[in-house]
Coordinates of C-alpha atoms in Angstrom, one line a residue:
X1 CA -34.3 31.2 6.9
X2 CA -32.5 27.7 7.9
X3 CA -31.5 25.6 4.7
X4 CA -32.3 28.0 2.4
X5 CA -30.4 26.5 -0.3
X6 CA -32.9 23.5 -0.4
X7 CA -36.2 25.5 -0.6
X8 CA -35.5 27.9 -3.2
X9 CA -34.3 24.5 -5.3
X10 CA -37.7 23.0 -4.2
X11 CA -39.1 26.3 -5.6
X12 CA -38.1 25.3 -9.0
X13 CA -39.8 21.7 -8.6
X14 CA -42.4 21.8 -11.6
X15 CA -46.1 21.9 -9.6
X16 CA -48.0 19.4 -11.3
X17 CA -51.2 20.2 -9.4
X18 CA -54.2 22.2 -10.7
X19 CA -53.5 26.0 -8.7
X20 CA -57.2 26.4 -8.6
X21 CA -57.5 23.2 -6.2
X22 CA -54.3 23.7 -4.4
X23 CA -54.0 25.1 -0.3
X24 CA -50.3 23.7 0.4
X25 CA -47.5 25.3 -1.6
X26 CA -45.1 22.6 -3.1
X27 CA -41.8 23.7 -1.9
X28 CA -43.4 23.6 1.6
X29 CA -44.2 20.2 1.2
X30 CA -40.8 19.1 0.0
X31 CA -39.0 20.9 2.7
X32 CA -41.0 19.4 5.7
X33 CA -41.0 16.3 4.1
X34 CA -37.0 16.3 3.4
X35 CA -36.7 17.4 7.5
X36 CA -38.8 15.0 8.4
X37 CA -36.9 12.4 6.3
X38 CA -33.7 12.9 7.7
X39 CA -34.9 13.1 11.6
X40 CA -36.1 9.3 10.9
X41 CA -39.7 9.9 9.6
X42 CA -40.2 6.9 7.4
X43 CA -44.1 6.8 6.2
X44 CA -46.6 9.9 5.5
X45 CA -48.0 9.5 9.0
X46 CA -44.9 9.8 10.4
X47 CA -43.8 12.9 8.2
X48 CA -47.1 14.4 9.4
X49 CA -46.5 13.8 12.8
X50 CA -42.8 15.6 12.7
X51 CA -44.5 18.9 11.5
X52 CA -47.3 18.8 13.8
X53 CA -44.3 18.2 16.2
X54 CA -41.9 21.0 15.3
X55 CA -45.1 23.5 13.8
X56 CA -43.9 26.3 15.7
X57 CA -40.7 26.2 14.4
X58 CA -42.1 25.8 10.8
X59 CA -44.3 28.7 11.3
X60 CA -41.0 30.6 11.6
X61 CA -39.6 30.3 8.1
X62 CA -42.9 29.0 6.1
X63 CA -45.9 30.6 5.3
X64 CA -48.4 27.5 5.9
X65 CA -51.6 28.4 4.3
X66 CA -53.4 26.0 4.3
X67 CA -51.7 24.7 7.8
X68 CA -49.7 21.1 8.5
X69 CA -50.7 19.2 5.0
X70 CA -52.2 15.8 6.4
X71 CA -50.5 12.2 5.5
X72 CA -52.3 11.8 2.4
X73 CA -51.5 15.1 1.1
X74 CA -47.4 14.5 1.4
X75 CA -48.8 11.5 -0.5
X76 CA -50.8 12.4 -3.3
X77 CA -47.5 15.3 -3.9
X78 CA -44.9 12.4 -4.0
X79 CA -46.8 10.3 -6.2
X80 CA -47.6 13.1 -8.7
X81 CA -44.2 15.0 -8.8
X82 CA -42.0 14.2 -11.6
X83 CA -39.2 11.9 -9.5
X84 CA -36.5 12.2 -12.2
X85 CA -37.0 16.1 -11.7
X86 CA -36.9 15.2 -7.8
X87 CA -33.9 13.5 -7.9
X88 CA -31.7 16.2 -9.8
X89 CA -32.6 18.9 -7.8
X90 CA -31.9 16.6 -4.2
X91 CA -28.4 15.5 -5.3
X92 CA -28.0 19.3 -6.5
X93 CA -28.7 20.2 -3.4
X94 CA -26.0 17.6 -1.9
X95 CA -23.3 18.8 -4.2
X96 CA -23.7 22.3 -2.2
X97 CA -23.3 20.7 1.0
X98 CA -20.6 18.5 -0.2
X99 CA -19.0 21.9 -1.6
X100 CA -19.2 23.6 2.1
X101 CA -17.7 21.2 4.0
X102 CA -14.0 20.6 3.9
X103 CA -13.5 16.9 2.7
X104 CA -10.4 16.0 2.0
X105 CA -9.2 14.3 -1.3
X106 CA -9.6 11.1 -0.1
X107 CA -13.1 11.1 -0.2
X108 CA -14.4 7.6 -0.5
X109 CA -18.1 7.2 -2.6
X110 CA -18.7 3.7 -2.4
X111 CA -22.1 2.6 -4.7
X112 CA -23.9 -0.4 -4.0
X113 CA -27.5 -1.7 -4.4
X114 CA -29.9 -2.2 -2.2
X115 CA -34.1 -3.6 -1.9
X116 CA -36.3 -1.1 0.0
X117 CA -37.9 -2.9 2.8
X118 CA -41.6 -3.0 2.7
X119 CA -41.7 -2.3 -1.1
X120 CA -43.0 -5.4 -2.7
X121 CA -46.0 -5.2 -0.5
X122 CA -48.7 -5.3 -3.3
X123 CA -49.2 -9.3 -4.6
X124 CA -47.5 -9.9 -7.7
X125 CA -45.5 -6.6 -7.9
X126 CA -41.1 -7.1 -7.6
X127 CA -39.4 -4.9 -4.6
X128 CA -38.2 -1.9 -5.3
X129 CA -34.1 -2.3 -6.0
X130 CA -32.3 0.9 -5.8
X131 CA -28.8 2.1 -6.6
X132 CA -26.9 4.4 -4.0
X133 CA -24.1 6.4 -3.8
X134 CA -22.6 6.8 -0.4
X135 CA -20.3 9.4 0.7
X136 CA -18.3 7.6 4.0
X137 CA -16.2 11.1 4.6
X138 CA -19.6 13.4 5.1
X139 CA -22.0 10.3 6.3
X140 CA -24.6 11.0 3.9
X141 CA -26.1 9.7 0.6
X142 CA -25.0 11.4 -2.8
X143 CA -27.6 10.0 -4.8
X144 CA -29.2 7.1 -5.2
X145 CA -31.3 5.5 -8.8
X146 CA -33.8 3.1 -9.5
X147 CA -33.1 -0.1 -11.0
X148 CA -35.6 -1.0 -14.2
X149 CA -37.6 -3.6 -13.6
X150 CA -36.6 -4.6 -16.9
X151 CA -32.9 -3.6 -16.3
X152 CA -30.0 -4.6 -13.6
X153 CA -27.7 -2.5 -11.6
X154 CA -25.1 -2.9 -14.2
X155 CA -27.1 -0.3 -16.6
X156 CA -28.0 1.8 -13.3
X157 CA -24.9 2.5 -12.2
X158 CA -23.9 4.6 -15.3
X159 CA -27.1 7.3 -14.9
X160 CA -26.4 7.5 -11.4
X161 CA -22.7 8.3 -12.1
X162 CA -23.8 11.0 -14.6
X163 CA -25.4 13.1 -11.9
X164 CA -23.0 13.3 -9.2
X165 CA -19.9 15.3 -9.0
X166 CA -16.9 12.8 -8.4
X167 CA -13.9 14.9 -9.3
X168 CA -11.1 13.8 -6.7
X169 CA -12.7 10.9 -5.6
X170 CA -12.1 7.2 -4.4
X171 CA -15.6 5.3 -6.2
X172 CA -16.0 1.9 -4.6
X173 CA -17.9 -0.8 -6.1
X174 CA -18.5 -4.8 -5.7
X175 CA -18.5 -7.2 -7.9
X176 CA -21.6 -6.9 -10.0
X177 CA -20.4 -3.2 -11.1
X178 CA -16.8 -4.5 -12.2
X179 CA -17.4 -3.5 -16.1
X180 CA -15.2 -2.2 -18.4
X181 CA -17.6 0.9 -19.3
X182 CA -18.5 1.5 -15.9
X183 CA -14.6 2.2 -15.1
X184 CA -14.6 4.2 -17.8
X185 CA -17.3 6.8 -16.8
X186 CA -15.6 7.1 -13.3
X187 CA -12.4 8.2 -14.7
X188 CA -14.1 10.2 -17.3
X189 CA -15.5 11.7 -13.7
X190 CA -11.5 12.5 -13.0
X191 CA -12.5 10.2 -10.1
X192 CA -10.8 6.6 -9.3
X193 CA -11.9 3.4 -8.4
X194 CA -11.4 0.4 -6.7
X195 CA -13.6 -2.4 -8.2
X196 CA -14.3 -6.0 -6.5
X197 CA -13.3 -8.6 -8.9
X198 CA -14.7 -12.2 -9.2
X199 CA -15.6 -14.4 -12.0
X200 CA -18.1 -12.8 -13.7
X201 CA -14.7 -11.0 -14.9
X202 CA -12.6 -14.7 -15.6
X203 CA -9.7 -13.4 -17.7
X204 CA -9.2 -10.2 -14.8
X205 CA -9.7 -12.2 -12.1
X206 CA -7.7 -15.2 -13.3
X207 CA -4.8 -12.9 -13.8
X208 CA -5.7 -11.4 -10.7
X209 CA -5.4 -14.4 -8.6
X210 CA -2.3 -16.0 -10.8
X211 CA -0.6 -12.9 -10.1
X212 CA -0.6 -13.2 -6.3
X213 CA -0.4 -17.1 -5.9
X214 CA 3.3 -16.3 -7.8
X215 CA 3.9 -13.5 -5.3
X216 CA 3.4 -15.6 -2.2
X217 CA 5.4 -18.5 -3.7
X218 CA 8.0 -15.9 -4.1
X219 CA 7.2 -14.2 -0.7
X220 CA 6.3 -17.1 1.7
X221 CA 6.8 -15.0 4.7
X222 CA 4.5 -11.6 5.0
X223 CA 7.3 -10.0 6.2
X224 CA 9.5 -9.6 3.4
X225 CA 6.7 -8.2 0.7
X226 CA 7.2 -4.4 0.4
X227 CA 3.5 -3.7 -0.2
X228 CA 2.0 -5.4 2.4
X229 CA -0.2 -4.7 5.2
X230 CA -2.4 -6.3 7.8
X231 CA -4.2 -4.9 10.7
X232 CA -6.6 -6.5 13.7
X233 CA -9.9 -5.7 15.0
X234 CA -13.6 -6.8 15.8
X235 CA -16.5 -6.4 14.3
X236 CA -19.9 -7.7 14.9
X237 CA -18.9 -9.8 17.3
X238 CA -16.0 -11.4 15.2
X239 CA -12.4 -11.3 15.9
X240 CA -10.9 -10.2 12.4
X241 CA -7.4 -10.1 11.3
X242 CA -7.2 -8.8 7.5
X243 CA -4.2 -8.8 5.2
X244 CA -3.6 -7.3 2.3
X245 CA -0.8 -7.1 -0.7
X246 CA -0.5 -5.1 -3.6
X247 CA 1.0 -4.7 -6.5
X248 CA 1.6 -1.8 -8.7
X249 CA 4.0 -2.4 -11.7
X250 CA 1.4 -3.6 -14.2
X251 CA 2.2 -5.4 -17.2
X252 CA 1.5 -3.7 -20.4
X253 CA -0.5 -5.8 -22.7
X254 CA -2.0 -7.3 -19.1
X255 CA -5.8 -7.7 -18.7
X256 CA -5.7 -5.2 -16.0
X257 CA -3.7 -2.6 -18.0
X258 CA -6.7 -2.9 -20.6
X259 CA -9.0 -1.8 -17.7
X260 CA -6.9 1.1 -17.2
X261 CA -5.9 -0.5 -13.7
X262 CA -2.6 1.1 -12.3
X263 CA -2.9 -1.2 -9.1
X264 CA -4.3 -4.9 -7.9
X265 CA -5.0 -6.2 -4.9
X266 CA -5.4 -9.2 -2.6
X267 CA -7.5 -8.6 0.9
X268 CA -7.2 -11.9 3.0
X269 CA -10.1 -11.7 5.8
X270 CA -9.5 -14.2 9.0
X271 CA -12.7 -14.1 11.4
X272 CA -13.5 -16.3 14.1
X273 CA -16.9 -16.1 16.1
X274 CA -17.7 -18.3 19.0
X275 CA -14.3 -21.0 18.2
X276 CA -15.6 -20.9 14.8
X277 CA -13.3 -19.8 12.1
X278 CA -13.6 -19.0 8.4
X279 CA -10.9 -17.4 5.3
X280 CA -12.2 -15.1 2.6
X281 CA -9.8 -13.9 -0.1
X282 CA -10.9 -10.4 -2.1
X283 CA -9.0 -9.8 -5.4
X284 CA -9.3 -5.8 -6.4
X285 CA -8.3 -3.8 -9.4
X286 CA -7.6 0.3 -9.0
X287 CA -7.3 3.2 -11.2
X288 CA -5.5 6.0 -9.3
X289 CA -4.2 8.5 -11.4
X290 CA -5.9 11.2 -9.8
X291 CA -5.9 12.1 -6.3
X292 CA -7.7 10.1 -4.4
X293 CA -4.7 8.6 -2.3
X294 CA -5.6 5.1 -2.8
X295 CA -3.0 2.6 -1.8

């Protein structure tokens, strides 16, 4: 039976429903519905519509008693299912794939928030913001959490870094998620990051940025700066030329070193669209002591 792995850990999904007024069995649900999901079914009608579509092959590894479930079954299930419960057994479920495909060290997870279209759609009631974890090597999502209503991203971030399995990994994060105790759960993950720093951070970035406007009135050329890069491209329509220097001898006592930092960083972006130009400057701070390859 195809994708085994995810419906016997569907199989352990707690059943909220009475039994005596059940026809569908809940790990069939769940597996059609996580199929359906990841062909591009993005509403309950939709979902429907990719089982009725591929029944036959359903019929092959399911028992379907009670037939294709209609939209407002897959429905009713979501809505009644425990989705903390849900979420642990998905990203379980990712961690297996994860663990059969060969990714190399330098896997890069980058997390970053998002709004779900459409979700706000009742009068009165916020968007739904969500956390996610993306893994750029394998294409897919690791995980993703939702932000309190009552909360931010900066107290999500940690619960979604406490289910995913990070060991060996590059965590990427902007500048809303550069805290001092969300750098410390990723290495406490044996994972390293690479945090976005601006001035929600002053004293980090303010050393950040002093420390490179001395290296380039010490280095006025690119050229002679040993840890310096710079490549061209386009993007979106945009000719792009980026830059970047680094620098990895830390100061003890620095702001950086107090972060744990074993590396900072200076991106220089140059994009021009239709004779139009513009200049963005991104200050970074890395931990790398594991073996991610960063840098």
């Amino acid at each position: 039976m195809p994708s085994k792995a995810l419906f016997s850990k569907f199989s352990t999904l707690t059943d909220p429903r009475d039994p005596k007024k059940t026809t569908h069995i809940l790990a069939e649900i769940m597996f059609i519905s996580v199929c359906a999901i990841l062909c591009g079914a993005d509403d309950w009608n939709a979902i429907r519509l990719f089982a009725k579509t591929k029944e036959r092959w359903f019929r092959q590894h399911l028992t379907l008693p009670g037939g294709i479930p209609v939209a407002i079954t897959f429905n009713r299930v979501f809505a009644a299912i425990d989705p903390d419960e849900f979420r642990q057994i998905f990203i379980q479920w990712i961690r297996d794939v994860l663990s059969g495909l060969q990714l190399s060290d330098s896997r890069i997870v980058a997390i970053d928030g998002k709004t779900i279209k459409g979700s706000a759609w009742n009068k009165g009631k916020d968007a739904i913001h969500m956390v996610n974890a993306w893994c750029t090597k394998a294409g897919l999502s690791l995980g993703q959490y939702k932000v309190d209503a009552k909360s931010n991203e900066i107290t999500a971030i940690p619960e979604l870094l406490k289910l995913l399995e990070l060991a060996g990994s590059l965590v990427t994060i902007d500048a809303m998620g550069c805290q001092k105790k969300i750098a410390t759960a990723i290495l406490k993950k044996e994972a390293d990051y690479l945090l976005a720093v601006k001035g929600n951070q002053k004293k980090l970035y303010g050393e950040l940025t002093r420390a490179f406007e001395q290296l380039w009135q010490e280095n006025p050329e690119d050229g002679p700066c040993p840890e310096f890069a710079e490549q061209e491209g386009k993007s979106h329509g945009r000719r792009e030329h980026r830059r970047c220097w680094v620098i990895n001898d830390i100061a003890e006592g620095s702001n950086a070193s107090g972060w744990q930092a074993k590396t900072i960083a200076a991106v220089q972006l140059d994009s021009q669209k239709k004779g139009k130009g513009s200049t963005l400057i991104r200050c970074n701070c890395s931990a790398p002591p594991h073996k991610s390859g960063i840098f």
